[in-house]
Amino acid sequence: MTAAVAPRATEFRFDPADHAAIAAFVYETAGILMPPGKMQLVYGRLAPRVRASGLTRFADYIALIDRDPVERTRAIDALTTNHTSFFRESHHFDHFLEHAWPALDQRLGTRGKVRIWSAACSSGEEPYSLLMAMFGKERGNGQRLSRTDLRILATDLSTEILTAAKAGRYALDTASGVPTTLRETWMTRDGDAAQVHPLVRERVAFRKLNLLEDWPMRGRFDAIFCRNVMIYFDEPTKERLQTRLAERLAPGGFLYIGHSERLSASVAPGFTCVGRTTFQKVAA
Ligand SMILES: C[S@@+](CC[C@H](N)C(=O)[O-])C[C@H]1O[C@@H](n2cnc3c(N)ncnc32)[C@H](O)[C@@H]1O
């Protein structure tokens, strides 16, 4: 016998067939797995959209996202997990500063360019952390770097979260994750929030990008942060993504993945493991 309605989910009718339809939609669109055990989570995230759409049944909401691309985007926004924080898994930033940054900084000094990709950047804490770490504790250093060809591409699937990322405005509690000296240099207090300094913000280009679809970027990156998104994907999707990430990384470039993620067997030989969930692409 199948449970007809998710536990405590009494406002709207939501049965296993509805869940299966939504799971298929989110898998096809974003590669995200939503097994039957996530039924309660799906209900909780989409019920506000069912309500806002003036509907009373999930079946009608599924029909709506089928015909309405705007509502499809809203549904994906609601279903993605955007949890992140400043300096999350800080060992990656330590590694980058110690092992990648010296050569990249030198290259910038000789008018070279440096390109970094924060793939699945969520609300922006990841690329901003990296920039604050590179800019260091002196404002003068940031002014020097802002005259160089240093760019971070920061992408995510969720439209709503990218709007927050671009704004670069965070609750004080969130901003407290930035080490004090960096926060005092690169964030300013604005009422009950902290704003990322324009010198930092102008180095990041936030773009909407689905990791499963074609990527418009042409060049290669010196480092790619692709953390805590592959956990939502199945093995074939992870493997395809990692193969494409490897192609986009310059030889000797670094790939940082999330703490519970690993490289697929077919991709791993192209990398040397140089730290915890930290990989360097072997030179061709
Ligand atoms: C848990 S957050 C990780 C944020 C950050 N990288 C970190 O480690 O803190 C996962 C992000 O992946 C994004 N995402 C999920 N599926 C995606 C896809 N197919 N393409 C691009 N981004 C995706 C979500 O919108 C979400 O913002």
PDB file of C-alpha atoms and ligand atoms in Angstrom:
ATOM      1  CA  MET A   1       0.000   0.000   0.000  1.00  0.00           C
ATOM      2  CA  THR A   2       1.363   3.487  -0.847  1.00  0.00           C
ATOM      3  CA  ALA A   3       0.997   6.529   1.390  1.00  0.00           C
ATOM      4  CA  ALA A   4      -1.538   8.826  -0.265  1.00  0.00           C
ATOM      5  CA  VAL A   5      -0.406  12.028   1.397  1.00  0.00           C
ATOM      6  CA  ALA A   6       2.914  13.077   2.895  1.00  0.00           C
ATOM      7  CA  PRO A   7       2.800  13.081   6.714  1.00  0.00           C
ATOM      8  CA  ARG A   8       1.431  16.350   8.125  1.00  0.00           C
ATOM      9  CA  ALA A   9       0.776  17.493   4.548  1.00  0.00           C
ATOM     10  CA  THR A  10      -2.878  18.269   4.827  1.00  0.00           C
ATOM     11  CA  GLU A  11      -3.354  21.541   2.981  1.00  0.00           C
ATOM     12  CA  PHE A  12      -2.908  20.124  -0.530  1.00  0.00           C
ATOM     13  CA  ARG A  13      -3.391  16.659  -1.885  1.00  0.00           C
ATOM     14  CA  PHE A  14       0.058  15.216  -2.699  1.00  0.00           C
ATOM     15  CA  ASP A  15       0.349  11.535  -3.510  1.00  0.00           C
ATOM     16  CA  PRO A  16       3.267   9.352  -4.614  1.00  0.00           C
ATOM     17  CA  ALA A  17       2.361   9.812  -8.288  1.00  0.00           C
ATOM     18  CA  ASP A  18       2.614  13.601  -7.844  1.00  0.00           C
ATOM     19  CA  HIS A  19       5.990  13.179  -6.181  1.00  0.00           C
ATOM     20  CA  ALA A  20       7.175  10.922  -8.995  1.00  0.00           C
ATOM     21  CA  ALA A  21       6.142  13.530 -11.594  1.00  0.00           C
ATOM     22  CA  ILE A  22       8.022  16.298  -9.747  1.00  0.00           C
ATOM     23  CA  ALA A  23      11.047  14.070  -9.231  1.00  0.00           C
ATOM     24  CA  ALA A  24      11.133  13.338 -12.973  1.00  0.00           C
ATOM     25  CA  PHE A  25      10.850  17.054 -13.765  1.00  0.00           C
ATOM     26  CA  VAL A  26      13.689  18.092 -11.430  1.00  0.00           C
ATOM     27  CA  TYR A  27      15.918  15.231 -12.601  1.00  0.00           C
ATOM     28  CA  GLU A  28      15.417  16.059 -16.276  1.00  0.00           C
ATOM     29  CA  THR A  29      15.891  19.777 -15.696  1.00  0.00           C
ATOM     30  CA  ALA A  30      18.705  19.891 -13.167  1.00  0.00           C
ATOM     31  CA  GLY A  31      19.992  16.344 -12.667  1.00  0.00           C
ATOM     32  CA  ILE A  32      18.868  16.481  -9.035  1.00  0.00           C
ATOM     33  CA  LEU A  33      17.678  13.234  -7.477  1.00  0.00           C
ATOM     34  CA  MET A  34      14.526  13.393  -5.380  1.00  0.00           C
ATOM     35  CA  PRO A  35      13.820   9.798  -4.295  1.00  0.00           C
ATOM     36  CA  PRO A  36      10.518   8.873  -2.574  1.00  0.00           C
ATOM     37  CA  GLY A  37      12.138   9.542   0.827  1.00  0.00           C
ATOM     38  CA  LYS A  38      12.208  13.253  -0.104  1.00  0.00           C
ATOM     39  CA  MET A  39       8.430  13.482  -0.461  1.00  0.00           C
ATOM     40  CA  GLN A  40       8.000  15.576   2.674  1.00  0.00           C
ATOM     41  CA  LEU A  41      10.802  17.918   1.598  1.00  0.00           C
ATOM     42  CA  VAL A  42       9.280  18.380  -1.861  1.00  0.00           C
ATOM     43  CA  TYR A  43       5.896  19.094  -0.320  1.00  0.00           C
ATOM     44  CA  GLY A  44       7.393  21.671   2.062  1.00  0.00           C
ATOM     45  CA  ARG A  45       9.262  23.471  -0.692  1.00  0.00           C
ATOM     46  CA  LEU A  46       6.506  23.519  -3.294  1.00  0.00           C
ATOM     47  CA  ALA A  47       3.400  24.024  -1.156  1.00  0.00           C
ATOM     48  CA  PRO A  48       3.985  27.837  -1.048  1.00  0.00           C
ATOM     49  CA  ARG A  49       4.104  27.815  -4.869  1.00  0.00           C
ATOM     50  CA  VAL A  50       0.861  25.787  -5.087  1.00  0.00           C
ATOM     51  CA  ARG A  51      -0.743  28.310  -2.713  1.00  0.00           C
ATOM     52  CA  ALA A  52       0.657  31.349  -4.568  1.00  0.00           C
ATOM     53  CA  SER A  53      -0.679  29.906  -7.831  1.00  0.00           C
ATOM     54  CA  GLY A  54      -4.174  29.768  -6.364  1.00  0.00           C
ATOM     55  CA  LEU A  55      -4.371  25.969  -6.718  1.00  0.00           C
ATOM     56  CA  THR A  56      -5.545  23.282  -4.321  1.00  0.00           C
ATOM     57  CA  ARG A  57      -3.938  20.133  -5.711  1.00  0.00           C
ATOM     58  CA  PHE A  58      -0.385  19.246  -6.638  1.00  0.00           C
ATOM     59  CA  ALA A  59      -1.696  17.547  -9.778  1.00  0.00           C
ATOM     60  CA  ASP A  60      -2.868  20.961 -11.016  1.00  0.00           C
ATOM     61  CA  TYR A  61       0.458  22.539 -10.102  1.00  0.00           C
ATOM     62  CA  ILE A  62       2.292  19.857 -12.117  1.00  0.00           C
ATOM     63  CA  ALA A  63       0.087  20.701 -15.099  1.00  0.00           C
ATOM     64  CA  LEU A  64       0.930  24.382 -14.552  1.00  0.00           C
ATOM     65  CA  ILE A  65       4.710  23.884 -14.590  1.00  0.00           C
ATOM     66  CA  ASP A  66       4.261  21.788 -17.683  1.00  0.00           C
ATOM     67  CA  ARG A  67       2.825  24.714 -19.630  1.00  0.00           C
ATOM     68  CA  ASP A  68       4.345  27.756 -17.895  1.00  0.00           C
ATOM     69  CA  PRO A  69       8.124  28.332 -18.198  1.00  0.00           C
ATOM     70  CA  VAL A  70       8.084  31.114 -15.565  1.00  0.00           C
ATOM     71  CA  GLU A  71       6.512  28.782 -13.003  1.00  0.00           C
ATOM     72  CA  ARG A  72       9.012  26.080 -13.994  1.00  0.00           C
ATOM     73  CA  THR A  73      11.848  28.432 -13.033  1.00  0.00           C
ATOM     74  CA  ARG A  74      10.123  29.231  -9.738  1.00  0.00           C
ATOM     75  CA  ALA A  75       9.673  25.543  -9.005  1.00  0.00           C
ATOM     76  CA  ILE A  76      13.369  24.846  -9.650  1.00  0.00           C
ATOM     77  CA  ASP A  77      14.313  27.822  -7.459  1.00  0.00           C
ATOM     78  CA  ALA A  78      12.151  26.405  -4.687  1.00  0.00           C
ATOM     79  CA  LEU A  79      13.463  22.864  -5.042  1.00  0.00           C
ATOM     80  CA  THR A  80      17.209  23.570  -5.068  1.00  0.00           C
ATOM     81  CA  THR A  81      19.177  23.435  -1.842  1.00  0.00           C
ATOM     82  CA  ASN A  82      21.187  26.631  -1.598  1.00  0.00           C
ATOM     83  CA  HIS A  83      22.892  26.088   1.724  1.00  0.00           C
ATOM     84  CA  THR A  84      26.339  27.731   1.747  1.00  0.00           C
ATOM     85  CA  SER A  85      28.501  29.932   3.970  1.00  0.00           C
ATOM     86  CA  PHE A  86      31.535  32.179   3.859  1.00  0.00           C
ATOM     87  CA  PHE A  87      34.810  30.210   3.964  1.00  0.00           C
ATOM     88  CA  ARG A  88      32.915  26.933   3.934  1.00  0.00           C
ATOM     89  CA  GLU A  89      35.421  24.062   4.016  1.00  0.00           C
ATOM     90  CA  SER A  90      38.114  26.636   4.710  1.00  0.00           C
ATOM     91  CA  HIS A  91      40.954  24.222   3.927  1.00  0.00           C
ATOM     92  CA  HIS A  92      40.225  24.841   0.225  1.00  0.00           C
ATOM     93  CA  PHE A  93      40.857  28.567   0.611  1.00  0.00           C
ATOM     94  CA  ASP A  94      44.029  27.851   2.603  1.00  0.00           C
ATOM     95  CA  HIS A  95      45.199  25.485  -0.130  1.00  0.00           C
ATOM     96  CA  PHE A  96      44.400  27.948  -2.884  1.00  0.00           C
ATOM     97  CA  LEU A  97      46.272  30.780  -1.144  1.00  0.00           C
ATOM     98  CA  GLU A  98      49.315  28.676  -0.449  1.00  0.00           C
ATOM     99  CA  HIS A  99      49.632  26.616  -3.623  1.00  0.00           C
ATOM    100  CA  ALA A 100      47.746  28.279  -6.476  1.00  0.00           C
ATOM    101  CA  TRP A 101      47.747  31.961  -5.710  1.00  0.00           C
ATOM    102  CA  PRO A 102      51.510  32.817  -5.654  1.00  0.00           C
ATOM    103  CA  ALA A 103      52.003  31.837  -9.327  1.00  0.00           C
ATOM    104  CA  LEU A 104      48.689  33.366 -10.388  1.00  0.00           C
ATOM    105  CA  ASP A 105      49.475  36.624  -8.576  1.00  0.00           C
ATOM    106  CA  GLN A 106      52.829  36.730 -10.308  1.00  0.00           C
ATOM    107  CA  ARG A 107      51.129  36.200 -13.658  1.00  0.00           C
ATOM    108  CA  LEU A 108      48.774  39.089 -12.975  1.00  0.00           C
ATOM    109  CA  GLY A 109      51.829  41.237 -12.221  1.00  0.00           C
ATOM    110  CA  THR A 110      53.128  40.596 -15.718  1.00  0.00           C
ATOM    111  CA  ARG A 111      49.777  41.550 -17.305  1.00  0.00           C
ATOM    112  CA  GLY A 112      48.586  37.976 -17.638  1.00  0.00           C
ATOM    113  CA  LYS A 113      45.021  36.930 -16.969  1.00  0.00           C
ATOM    114  CA  VAL A 114      43.613  34.692 -14.261  1.00  0.00           C
ATOM    115  CA  ARG A 115      40.243  32.976 -14.548  1.00  0.00           C
ATOM    116  CA  ILE A 116      38.470  31.100 -11.777  1.00  0.00           C
ATOM    117  CA  TRP A 117      35.061  29.438 -11.885  1.00  0.00           C
ATOM    118  CA  SER A 118      32.759  29.018  -8.935  1.00  0.00           C
ATOM    119  CA  ALA A 119      30.337  26.483 -10.413  1.00  0.00           C
ATOM    120  CA  ALA A 120      27.073  26.291  -8.413  1.00  0.00           C
ATOM    121  CA  CYS A 121      27.954  29.403  -6.404  1.00  0.00           C
ATOM    122  CA  SER A 122      24.577  29.715  -4.629  1.00  0.00           C
ATOM    123  CA  SER A 123      24.215  33.128  -2.912  1.00  0.00           C
ATOM    124  CA  GLY A 124      27.817  34.171  -3.602  1.00  0.00           C
ATOM    125  CA  GLU A 125      29.646  33.425  -0.367  1.00  0.00           C
ATOM    126  CA  GLU A 126      32.058  31.069  -2.184  1.00  0.00           C
ATOM    127  CA  PRO A 127      33.401  33.493  -4.850  1.00  0.00           C
ATOM    128  CA  TYR A 128      33.413  36.426  -2.419  1.00  0.00           C
ATOM    129  CA  SER A 129      35.372  34.371   0.153  1.00  0.00           C
ATOM    130  CA  LEU A 130      37.930  33.511  -2.462  1.00  0.00           C
ATOM    131  CA  LEU A 131      38.343  37.105  -3.573  1.00  0.00           C
ATOM    132  CA  MET A 132      38.593  38.419  -0.031  1.00  0.00           C
ATOM    133  CA  ALA A 133      41.258  35.789   0.653  1.00  0.00           C
ATOM    134  CA  MET A 134      43.201  36.851  -2.462  1.00  0.00           C
ATOM    135  CA  PHE A 135      42.803  40.559  -1.792  1.00  0.00           C
ATOM    136  CA  GLY A 136      44.091  40.077   1.756  1.00  0.00           C
ATOM    137  CA  LYS A 137      43.906  42.352   4.725  1.00  0.00           C
ATOM    138  CA  GLU A 138      45.042  45.555   3.011  1.00  0.00           C
ATOM    139  CA  ARG A 139      42.775  47.749   0.963  1.00  0.00           C
ATOM    140  CA  GLY A 140      45.807  48.779  -1.124  1.00  0.00           C
ATOM    141  CA  ASN A 141      46.300  45.215  -2.246  1.00  0.00           C
ATOM    142  CA  GLY A 142      42.705  45.099  -3.483  1.00  0.00           C
ATOM    143  CA  GLN A 143      43.200  48.333  -5.381  1.00  0.00           C
ATOM    144  CA  ARG A 144      46.281  46.841  -7.051  1.00  0.00           C
ATOM    145  CA  LEU A 145      44.413  43.634  -7.973  1.00  0.00           C
ATOM    146  CA  SER A 146      41.408  45.524  -9.270  1.00  0.00           C
ATOM    147  CA  ARG A 147      43.659  46.921 -12.015  1.00  0.00           C
ATOM    148  CA  THR A 148      44.606  43.413 -13.157  1.00  0.00           C
ATOM    149  CA  ASP A 149      42.835  40.909 -15.398  1.00  0.00           C
ATOM    150  CA  LEU A 150      41.537  38.773 -12.537  1.00  0.00           C
ATOM    151  CA  ARG A 151      37.990  37.484 -12.954  1.00  0.00           C
ATOM    152  CA  ILE A 152      35.771  34.989 -11.214  1.00  0.00           C
ATOM    153  CA  LEU A 153      32.878  33.504 -13.119  1.00  0.00           C
ATOM    154  CA  ALA A 154      30.218  32.472 -10.619  1.00  0.00           C
ATOM    155  CA  THR A 155      27.286  30.448 -11.939  1.00  0.00           C
ATOM    156  CA  ASP A 156      24.187  28.798 -10.604  1.00  0.00           C
ATOM    157  CA  LEU A 157      20.971  27.323 -11.875  1.00  0.00           C
ATOM    158  CA  SER A 158      18.734  29.254  -9.517  1.00  0.00           C
ATOM    159  CA  THR A 159      17.633  32.686 -10.730  1.00  0.00           C
ATOM    160  CA  GLU A 160      16.520  33.868  -7.329  1.00  0.00           C
ATOM    161  CA  ILE A 161      19.732  32.938  -5.566  1.00  0.00           C
ATOM    162  CA  LEU A 162      21.808  34.737  -8.207  1.00  0.00           C
ATOM    163  CA  THR A 163      19.919  37.954  -7.503  1.00  0.00           C
ATOM    164  CA  ALA A 164      20.980  37.657  -3.858  1.00  0.00           C
ATOM    165  CA  ALA A 165      24.542  36.840  -4.887  1.00  0.00           C
ATOM    166  CA  LYS A 166      24.821  39.902  -7.112  1.00  0.00           C
ATOM    167  CA  ALA A 167      23.524  42.161  -4.330  1.00  0.00           C
ATOM    168  CA  GLY A 168      26.390  41.020  -2.080  1.00  0.00           C
ATOM    169  CA  ARG A 169      24.412  41.958   1.026  1.00  0.00           C
ATOM    170  CA  TYR A 170      24.355  39.519   3.926  1.00  0.00           C
ATOM    171  CA  ALA A 171      22.813  39.240   7.351  1.00  0.00           C
ATOM    172  CA  LEU A 172      25.349  40.062  10.063  1.00  0.00           C
ATOM    173  CA  ASP A 173      25.176  36.524  11.324  1.00  0.00           C
ATOM    174  CA  THR A 174      26.102  35.210   7.861  1.00  0.00           C
ATOM    175  CA  ALA A 175      28.900  37.768   7.489  1.00  0.00           C
ATOM    176  CA  SER A 176      30.363  36.702  10.830  1.00  0.00           C
ATOM    177  CA  GLY A 177      31.794  33.697   8.958  1.00  0.00           C
ATOM    178  CA  VAL A 178      34.351  36.028   7.344  1.00  0.00           C
ATOM    179  CA  PRO A 179      37.537  36.317   9.432  1.00  0.00           C
ATOM    180  CA  THR A 180      37.422  39.626  11.336  1.00  0.00           C
ATOM    181  CA  THR A 181      40.287  41.424   9.592  1.00  0.00           C
ATOM    182  CA  LEU A 182      38.973  40.512   6.138  1.00  0.00           C
ATOM    183  CA  ARG A 183      35.444  41.480   7.117  1.00  0.00           C
ATOM    184  CA  GLU A 184      36.618  44.839   8.446  1.00  0.00           C
ATOM    185  CA  THR A 185      38.479  45.492   5.190  1.00  0.00           C
ATOM    186  CA  TRP A 186      36.068  44.087   2.618  1.00  0.00           C
ATOM    187  CA  MET A 187      32.581  44.458   4.088  1.00  0.00           C
ATOM    188  CA  THR A 188      30.765  47.519   5.337  1.00  0.00           C
ATOM    189  CA  ARG A 189      27.983  47.563   7.870  1.00  0.00           C
ATOM    190  CA  ASP A 190      24.737  48.797   6.414  1.00  0.00           C
ATOM    191  CA  GLY A 191      21.955  48.745   9.004  1.00  0.00           C
ATOM    192  CA  ASP A 192      21.262  45.137   9.920  1.00  0.00           C
ATOM    193  CA  ALA A 193      23.356  43.782   7.039  1.00  0.00           C
ATOM    194  CA  ALA A 194      26.928  43.704   5.756  1.00  0.00           C
ATOM    195  CA  GLN A 195      27.721  44.725   2.197  1.00  0.00           C
ATOM    196  CA  VAL A 196      30.619  43.296   0.194  1.00  0.00           C
ATOM    197  CA  HIS A 197      33.002  46.035  -0.974  1.00  0.00           C
ATOM    198  CA  PRO A 198      32.566  47.152  -4.624  1.00  0.00           C
ATOM    199  CA  LEU A 199      36.221  46.324  -5.390  1.00  0.00           C
ATOM    200  CA  VAL A 200      35.429  42.698  -4.586  1.00  0.00           C
ATOM    201  CA  ARG A 201      32.030  42.622  -6.252  1.00  0.00           C
ATOM    202  CA  GLU A 202      33.268  44.032  -9.527  1.00  0.00           C
ATOM    203  CA  ARG A 203      35.685  41.095  -9.973  1.00  0.00           C
ATOM    204  CA  VAL A 204      32.825  38.557 -10.117  1.00  0.00           C
ATOM    205  CA  ALA A 205      30.507  37.925 -13.044  1.00  0.00           C
ATOM    206  CA  PHE A 206      27.381  36.100 -11.853  1.00  0.00           C
ATOM    207  CA  ARG A 207      25.618  34.164 -14.593  1.00  0.00           C
ATOM    208  CA  LYS A 208      22.788  31.690 -14.787  1.00  0.00           C
ATOM    209  CA  LEU A 209      24.093  28.347 -15.973  1.00  0.00           C
ATOM    210  CA  ASN A 210      22.767  24.817 -15.773  1.00  0.00           C
ATOM    211  CA  LEU A 211      25.714  22.459 -15.321  1.00  0.00           C
ATOM    212  CA  LEU A 212      23.880  19.836 -17.374  1.00  0.00           C
ATOM    213  CA  GLU A 213      23.470  22.019 -20.441  1.00  0.00           C
ATOM    214  CA  ASP A 214      25.936  23.534 -22.924  1.00  0.00           C
ATOM    215  CA  TRP A 215      28.419  25.982 -21.464  1.00  0.00           C
ATOM    216  CA  PRO A 216      29.042  29.163 -23.421  1.00  0.00           C
ATOM    217  CA  MET A 217      32.533  29.770 -21.959  1.00  0.00           C
ATOM    218  CA  ARG A 218      35.434  29.278 -24.326  1.00  0.00           C
ATOM    219  CA  GLY A 219      38.691  29.562 -22.356  1.00  0.00           C
ATOM    220  CA  ARG A 220      40.134  27.424 -19.598  1.00  0.00           C
ATOM    221  CA  PHE A 221      40.154  28.129 -15.895  1.00  0.00           C
ATOM    222  CA  ASP A 222      43.100  28.206 -13.504  1.00  0.00           C
ATOM    223  CA  ALA A 223      40.910  26.857 -10.711  1.00  0.00           C
ATOM    224  CA  ILE A 224      37.379  25.517 -10.482  1.00  0.00           C
ATOM    225  CA  PHE A 225      35.352  25.323  -7.291  1.00  0.00           C
ATOM    226  CA  CYS A 226      32.490  22.883  -7.853  1.00  0.00           C
ATOM    227  CA  ARG A 227      31.440  22.007  -4.340  1.00  0.00           C
ATOM    228  CA  ASN A 228      28.384  20.458  -2.768  1.00  0.00           C
ATOM    229  CA  VAL A 229      26.314  20.177  -5.903  1.00  0.00           C
ATOM    230  CA  MET A 230      27.410  16.770  -7.228  1.00  0.00           C
ATOM    231  CA  ILE A 231      25.986  15.178  -4.070  1.00  0.00           C
ATOM    232  CA  TYR A 232      22.548  15.700  -5.624  1.00  0.00           C
ATOM    233  CA  PHE A 233      23.451  13.915  -8.877  1.00  0.00           C
ATOM    234  CA  ASP A 234      23.581  10.242  -9.842  1.00  0.00           C
ATOM    235  CA  GLU A 235      26.850   8.578 -10.904  1.00  0.00           C
ATOM    236  CA  PRO A 236      26.508   9.019 -14.704  1.00  0.00           C
ATOM    237  CA  THR A 237      25.658  12.725 -14.251  1.00  0.00           C
ATOM    238  CA  LYS A 238      28.635  13.228 -11.902  1.00  0.00           C
ATOM    239  CA  GLU A 239      30.970  11.475 -14.299  1.00  0.00           C
ATOM    240  CA  ARG A 240      29.810  13.524 -17.298  1.00  0.00           C
ATOM    241  CA  LEU A 241      30.114  16.745 -15.318  1.00  0.00           C
ATOM    242  CA  GLN A 242      33.582  15.923 -13.996  1.00  0.00           C
ATOM    243  CA  THR A 243      34.787  15.027 -17.498  1.00  0.00           C
ATOM    244  CA  ARG A 244      33.617  18.408 -18.742  1.00  0.00           C
ATOM    245  CA  LEU A 245      35.106  20.246 -15.760  1.00  0.00           C
ATOM    246  CA  ALA A 246      38.457  18.549 -16.440  1.00  0.00           C
ATOM    247  CA  GLU A 247      38.336  19.768 -20.053  1.00  0.00           C
ATOM    248  CA  ARG A 248      37.729  23.323 -18.835  1.00  0.00           C
ATOM    249  CA  LEU A 249      40.646  23.316 -16.406  1.00  0.00           C
ATOM    250  CA  ALA A 250      44.092  24.480 -17.550  1.00  0.00           C
ATOM    251  CA  PRO A 251      46.868  21.893 -17.126  1.00  0.00           C
ATOM    252  CA  GLY A 252      48.195  22.290 -13.585  1.00  0.00           C
ATOM    253  CA  GLY A 253      44.919  23.949 -12.544  1.00  0.00           C
ATOM    254  CA  PHE A 254      43.127  23.033  -9.329  1.00  0.00           C
ATOM    255  CA  LEU A 255      39.705  21.450  -8.859  1.00  0.00           C
ATOM    256  CA  TYR A 256      38.013  21.781  -5.470  1.00  0.00           C
ATOM    257  CA  ILE A 257      35.006  19.540  -4.728  1.00  0.00           C
ATOM    258  CA  GLY A 258      32.743  19.170  -1.689  1.00  0.00           C
ATOM    259  CA  HIS A 259      33.716  17.256   1.444  1.00  0.00           C
ATOM    260  CA  SER A 260      31.500  14.251   0.689  1.00  0.00           C
ATOM    261  CA  GLU A 261      32.202  14.150  -3.046  1.00  0.00           C
ATOM    262  CA  ARG A 262      34.815  12.136  -4.931  1.00  0.00           C
ATOM    263  CA  LEU A 263      36.213  11.907  -8.422  1.00  0.00           C
ATOM    264  CA  SER A 264      34.774   9.217 -10.697  1.00  0.00           C
ATOM    265  CA  ALA A 265      37.142   6.386 -11.616  1.00  0.00           C
ATOM    266  CA  SER A 266      37.315   7.449 -15.269  1.00  0.00           C
ATOM    267  CA  VAL A 267      38.234  11.057 -14.387  1.00  0.00           C
ATOM    268  CA  ALA A 268      40.632  10.487 -11.474  1.00  0.00           C
ATOM    269  CA  PRO A 269      43.667   9.430 -13.575  1.00  0.00           C
ATOM    270  CA  GLY A 270      43.754  12.923 -15.096  1.00  0.00           C
ATOM    271  CA  PHE A 271      44.351  14.431 -11.661  1.00  0.00           C
ATOM    272  CA  THR A 272      46.742  14.269  -8.743  1.00  0.00           C
ATOM    273  CA  CYS A 273      45.130  14.419  -5.345  1.00  0.00           C
ATOM    274  CA  VAL A 274      46.968  17.253  -3.579  1.00  0.00           C
ATOM    275  CA  GLY A 275      44.831  17.668  -0.484  1.00  0.00           C
ATOM    276  CA  ARG A 276      41.451  16.878   1.031  1.00  0.00           C
ATOM    277  CA  THR A 277      38.973  16.915  -1.893  1.00  0.00           C
ATOM    278  CA  THR A 278      41.567  18.986  -3.780  1.00  0.00           C
ATOM    279  CA  PHE A 279      42.908  17.881  -7.155  1.00  0.00           C
ATOM    280  CA  GLN A 280      45.473  19.200  -9.610  1.00  0.00           C
ATOM    281  CA  LYS A 281      45.050  18.477 -13.294  1.00  0.00           C
ATOM    282  CA  VAL A 282      48.098  16.643 -14.566  1.00  0.00           C
ATOM    283  CA  ALA A 283      50.012  18.564 -17.212  1.00  0.00           C
ATOM    284  CA  ALA A 284      49.268  17.128 -20.682  1.00  0.00           C
TER     285      ALA A 284
HETATM  286  C1  LIG B   1      24.408  23.417  -1.620  1.00  0.00           C
HETATM  287  S1  LIG B   1      24.688  24.699  -2.780  1.00  0.00           S
HETATM  288  C2  LIG B   1      26.462  24.751  -2.833  1.00  0.00           C
HETATM  289  C3  LIG B   1      26.995  26.181  -2.841  1.00  0.00           C
HETATM  290  C4  LIG B   1      28.515  26.291  -2.751  1.00  0.00           C
HETATM  291  N1  LIG B   1      29.168  25.708  -3.896  1.00  0.00           N
HETATM  292  C5  LIG B   1      29.018  25.666  -1.483  1.00  0.00           C
HETATM  293  O1  LIG B   1      29.680  24.628  -1.524  1.00  0.00           O
HETATM  294  O2  LIG B   1      28.756  26.227  -0.413  1.00  0.00           O
HETATM  295  C6  LIG B   1      24.268  23.871  -4.313  1.00  0.00           C
HETATM  296  C7  LIG B   1      23.935  24.829  -5.456  1.00  0.00           C
HETATM  297  O3  LIG B   1      23.908  24.086  -6.669  1.00  0.00           O
HETATM  298  C8  LIG B   1      22.932  24.657  -7.514  1.00  0.00           C
HETATM  299  N2  LIG B   1      22.566  23.665  -8.541  1.00  0.00           N
HETATM  300  C9  LIG B   1      21.847  22.526  -8.393  1.00  0.00           C
HETATM  301  N3  LIG B   1      21.731  21.886  -9.559  1.00  0.00           N
HETATM  302  C10 LIG B   1      22.396  22.616 -10.475  1.00  0.00           C
HETATM  303  C11 LIG B   1      22.625  22.486 -11.875  1.00  0.00           C
HETATM  304  N4  LIG B   1      22.147  21.461 -12.575  1.00  0.00           N
HETATM  305  N5  LIG B   1      23.344  23.452 -12.499  1.00  0.00           N
HETATM  306  C12 LIG B   1      23.830  24.502 -11.803  1.00  0.00           C
HETATM  307  N6  LIG B   1      23.645  24.692 -10.477  1.00  0.00           N
HETATM  308  C13 LIG B   1      22.930  23.761  -9.825  1.00  0.00           C
HETATM  309  C14 LIG B   1      21.812  25.038  -6.567  1.00  0.00           C
HETATM  310  O4  LIG B   1      20.977  26.036  -7.108  1.00  0.00           O
HETATM  311  C15 LIG B   1      22.584  25.503  -5.323  1.00  0.00           C
HETATM  312  O5  LIG B   1      22.725  26.903  -5.281  1.00  0.00           O
END
